[in-house]
């Protein structure tokens, strides 16, 4: 099985994608090889999945990359190039948060895991603020739509129940 086939076949269950993500990040971090081939696919297939995937699998990779970038920041030559490539990959990985915030299946459980990291990212890295804020906007918008839909459905059910209750209590009228 090729990694590309593996990636496409496991989506939209991103928890199964962790092996590919971890291996690709390790290859990039250890050897400096480009590993961002999977990011556009992840962005495309990550909607309506588990937001906890980002917290449990992508945040550790992003944290490790950040540590390495900090260490390589003052270096020259090839190390500087690797640092810039890692920065670009880091931005692309943070870009995967947006589709994962589109109707996540595990929002109540997953968001507390992400809240602090998102806040730190917004505070610390100006280049990622727009990306992360767009993801939060998508999360809020989709959540509001779900709440509005649930309220509408709940309101219709309650109105139907009240109407049914009212019909039983009232006496029929003859025209």
Protein backbone atom coordinates (compact mmCIF):
# COMPACT_ATOMS: atom_id res chain seq x y z
CA UNK A 1 0.00 0.00 0.00
CA UNK A 2 1.26 3.44 -0.86
CA UNK A 3 0.98 6.23 1.70
CA UNK A 4 -1.30 8.16 -0.67
CA UNK A 5 -3.70 5.21 -0.99
CA UNK A 6 -3.60 4.76 2.77
CA UNK A 7 -4.40 8.42 3.32
CA UNK A 8 -7.33 8.53 0.93
CA UNK A 9 -8.77 5.22 2.09
CA UNK A 10 -8.87 6.18 5.77
CA UNK A 11 -10.48 9.59 5.42
CA UNK A 12 -12.79 10.89 6.84
CA UNK A 13 -11.72 8.94 9.92
CA UNK A 14 -8.68 11.09 10.69
CA UNK A 15 -7.70 9.10 13.76
CA UNK A 16 -6.53 6.40 11.37
CA UNK A 17 -4.44 9.03 9.62
CA UNK A 18 -2.18 9.54 12.61
CA UNK A 19 0.31 6.95 11.40
CA UNK A 20 0.78 8.74 8.09
CA UNK A 21 1.00 12.13 9.80
CA UNK A 22 3.49 10.96 12.40
CA UNK A 23 5.66 9.18 9.86
CA UNK A 24 5.64 12.14 7.50
CA UNK A 25 6.51 14.58 10.27
CA UNK A 26 9.30 12.33 11.52
CA UNK A 27 10.73 12.01 8.02
CA UNK A 28 10.63 15.79 7.66
CA UNK A 29 12.10 16.50 11.09
CA UNK A 30 14.80 13.81 10.96
CA UNK A 31 15.91 14.05 7.36
CA UNK A 32 14.74 17.45 6.20
CA UNK A 33 12.75 15.89 3.35
CA UNK A 34 9.56 17.53 2.19
CA UNK A 35 6.53 15.87 3.74
CA UNK A 36 3.73 18.30 3.08
CA UNK A 37 2.17 16.20 0.31
CA UNK A 38 -0.52 14.98 2.69
CA UNK A 39 -1.68 18.39 3.94
CA UNK A 40 -3.97 19.31 1.00
CA UNK A 41 -5.59 15.88 1.22
CA UNK A 42 -6.10 16.25 4.93
CA UNK A 43 -7.63 19.69 4.41
CA UNK A 44 -9.99 18.32 1.78
CA UNK A 45 -11.24 15.30 3.75
CA UNK A 46 -11.16 16.51 7.34
CA UNK A 47 -14.59 18.18 7.64
CA UNK A 48 -17.24 16.57 9.87
CA UNK A 49 -14.67 14.47 11.67
CA UNK A 50 -13.12 14.44 15.11
CA UNK A 51 -11.59 17.69 16.31
CA UNK A 52 -9.70 15.73 18.95
CA UNK A 53 -7.50 14.38 16.15
CA UNK A 54 -5.90 17.81 15.87
CA UNK A 55 -5.30 17.95 19.61
CA UNK A 56 -3.93 14.45 20.03
CA UNK A 57 -1.98 13.98 16.81
CA UNK A 58 -1.22 17.30 15.18
CA UNK A 59 -0.46 19.48 18.20
CA UNK A 60 2.41 17.24 19.38
CA UNK A 61 3.91 17.35 15.88
CA UNK A 62 3.48 21.13 15.74
CA UNK A 63 5.04 21.52 19.19
CA UNK A 64 8.02 19.38 18.19
CA UNK A 65 8.47 21.35 14.98
CA UNK A 66 8.30 24.61 16.94
CA UNK A 67 11.02 23.40 19.30
CA UNK A 68 13.26 22.48 16.38
CA UNK A 69 12.55 25.78 14.62
CA UNK A 70 13.55 27.65 17.77
CA UNK A 71 16.81 25.71 17.92
CA UNK A 72 17.58 26.28 14.25
CA UNK A 73 16.48 29.93 14.13
CA UNK A 74 19.98 31.45 14.31
CA UNK A 75 21.62 28.90 12.01
CA UNK A 76 22.87 29.59 8.50
CA UNK A 77 22.92 27.58 5.28
CA UNK A 78 21.04 24.30 5.03
CA UNK A 79 19.71 24.50 8.59
CA UNK A 80 18.09 27.84 7.83
CA UNK A 81 16.42 26.35 4.76
CA UNK A 82 15.12 23.44 6.84
CA UNK A 83 13.84 25.91 9.43
CA UNK A 84 11.95 27.86 6.74
CA UNK A 85 10.51 24.66 5.30
CA UNK A 86 9.36 23.57 8.74
CA UNK A 87 7.76 26.96 9.25
CA UNK A 88 5.84 26.57 6.00
CA UNK A 89 4.73 23.05 6.95
CA UNK A 90 3.70 24.28 10.38
CA UNK A 91 1.50 26.94 8.79
CA UNK A 92 -0.03 24.34 6.50
CA UNK A 93 -0.73 22.03 9.43
CA UNK A 94 -2.41 24.84 11.36
CA UNK A 95 -4.42 25.42 8.18
CA UNK A 96 -5.89 21.94 8.65
CA UNK A 97 -7.63 23.16 11.79
CA UNK A 98 -10.21 25.08 9.74
CA UNK A 99 -11.79 22.08 8.00
CA UNK A 100 -11.64 20.10 11.24
CA UNK A 101 -13.71 22.87 12.85
CA UNK A 102 -16.47 22.35 10.27
CA UNK A 103 -19.16 20.39 12.13
CA UNK A 104 -16.84 18.33 14.35
CA UNK A 105 -18.37 15.23 15.87
CA UNK A 106 -16.69 15.67 19.24
CA UNK A 107 -16.78 19.40 19.93
CA UNK A 108 -17.70 19.35 23.66
CA UNK A 109 -14.96 16.85 24.48
CA UNK A 110 -12.28 18.12 22.09
CA UNK A 111 -12.41 21.89 22.41
CA UNK A 112 -11.09 22.03 25.99
CA UNK A 113 -8.02 20.11 24.76
CA UNK A 114 -7.43 22.73 22.07
CA UNK A 115 -8.44 25.97 23.76
CA UNK A 116 -5.13 26.73 25.45
CA UNK A 117 -3.04 25.81 22.40
CA UNK A 118 -5.23 27.96 20.16
CA UNK A 119 -4.96 30.89 22.56
CA UNK A 120 -1.18 30.55 22.76
CA UNK A 121 -0.91 30.32 18.99
CA UNK A 122 -2.95 33.50 18.50
CA UNK A 123 -0.91 35.32 21.13
CA UNK A 124 2.52 34.06 20.07
CA UNK A 125 2.50 33.82 16.28
CA UNK A 126 1.14 36.73 14.28
CA UNK A 127 1.48 34.80 11.01
CA UNK A 128 -1.02 32.20 12.22
CA UNK A 129 -3.61 34.52 13.78
CA UNK A 130 -5.79 34.79 10.70
CA UNK A 131 -5.66 31.05 10.03
CA UNK A 132 -6.60 30.14 13.60
CA UNK A 133 -9.26 32.84 13.88
CA UNK A 134 -10.87 31.64 10.64
CA UNK A 135 -11.00 28.15 12.12
CA UNK A 136 -12.63 29.51 15.28
CA UNK A 137 -15.10 31.47 13.16
CA UNK A 138 -16.04 28.29 11.29
CA UNK A 139 -16.45 26.46 14.58
CA UNK A 140 -18.70 29.17 16.01
CA UNK A 141 -20.77 29.54 12.83
CA UNK A 142 -21.35 25.81 12.47
CA UNK A 143 -22.17 25.50 16.18
CA UNK A 144 -24.71 28.31 15.93
CA UNK A 145 -26.33 26.63 12.94
CA UNK A 146 -26.57 23.33 14.82
CA UNK A 147 -28.04 25.07 17.86
CA UNK A 148 -30.55 26.97 15.73
CA UNK A 149 -31.56 23.78 13.93
CA UNK A 150 -31.92 21.89 17.21
CA UNK A 151 -33.98 24.73 18.69
CA UNK A 152 -36.19 24.80 15.62
CA UNK A 153 -36.67 21.03 15.68
CA UNK A 154 -37.26 21.10 19.44
CA UNK A 155 -39.72 23.98 19.07
CA UNK A 156 -41.69 22.16 16.41
CA UNK A 157 -41.84 19.02 18.56
CA UNK A 158 -42.97 21.04 21.59
CA UNK A 159 -45.56 22.90 19.52
CA UNK A 160 -46.82 19.60 18.15
CA UNK A 161 -46.99 18.13 21.65
CA UNK A 162 -48.79 21.20 23.03
CA UNK A 163 -51.25 21.09 20.17
CA UNK A 164 -51.89 17.40 20.80
CA UNK A 165 -52.33 18.07 24.53
CA UNK A 166 -54.65 20.98 23.83
CA UNK A 167 -56.84 18.86 21.54
CA UNK A 168 -57.40 16.29 24.27
CA UNK A 169 -58.40 18.86 26.93
CA UNK A 170 -60.71 21.00 24.80
CA UNK A 171 -64.20 20.04 23.83
CA UNK A 172 -64.86 19.70 20.17
CA UNK A 173 -66.75 22.59 18.67
CA UNK A 174 -69.51 22.15 16.17
CA UNK A 175 -69.66 24.73 13.44
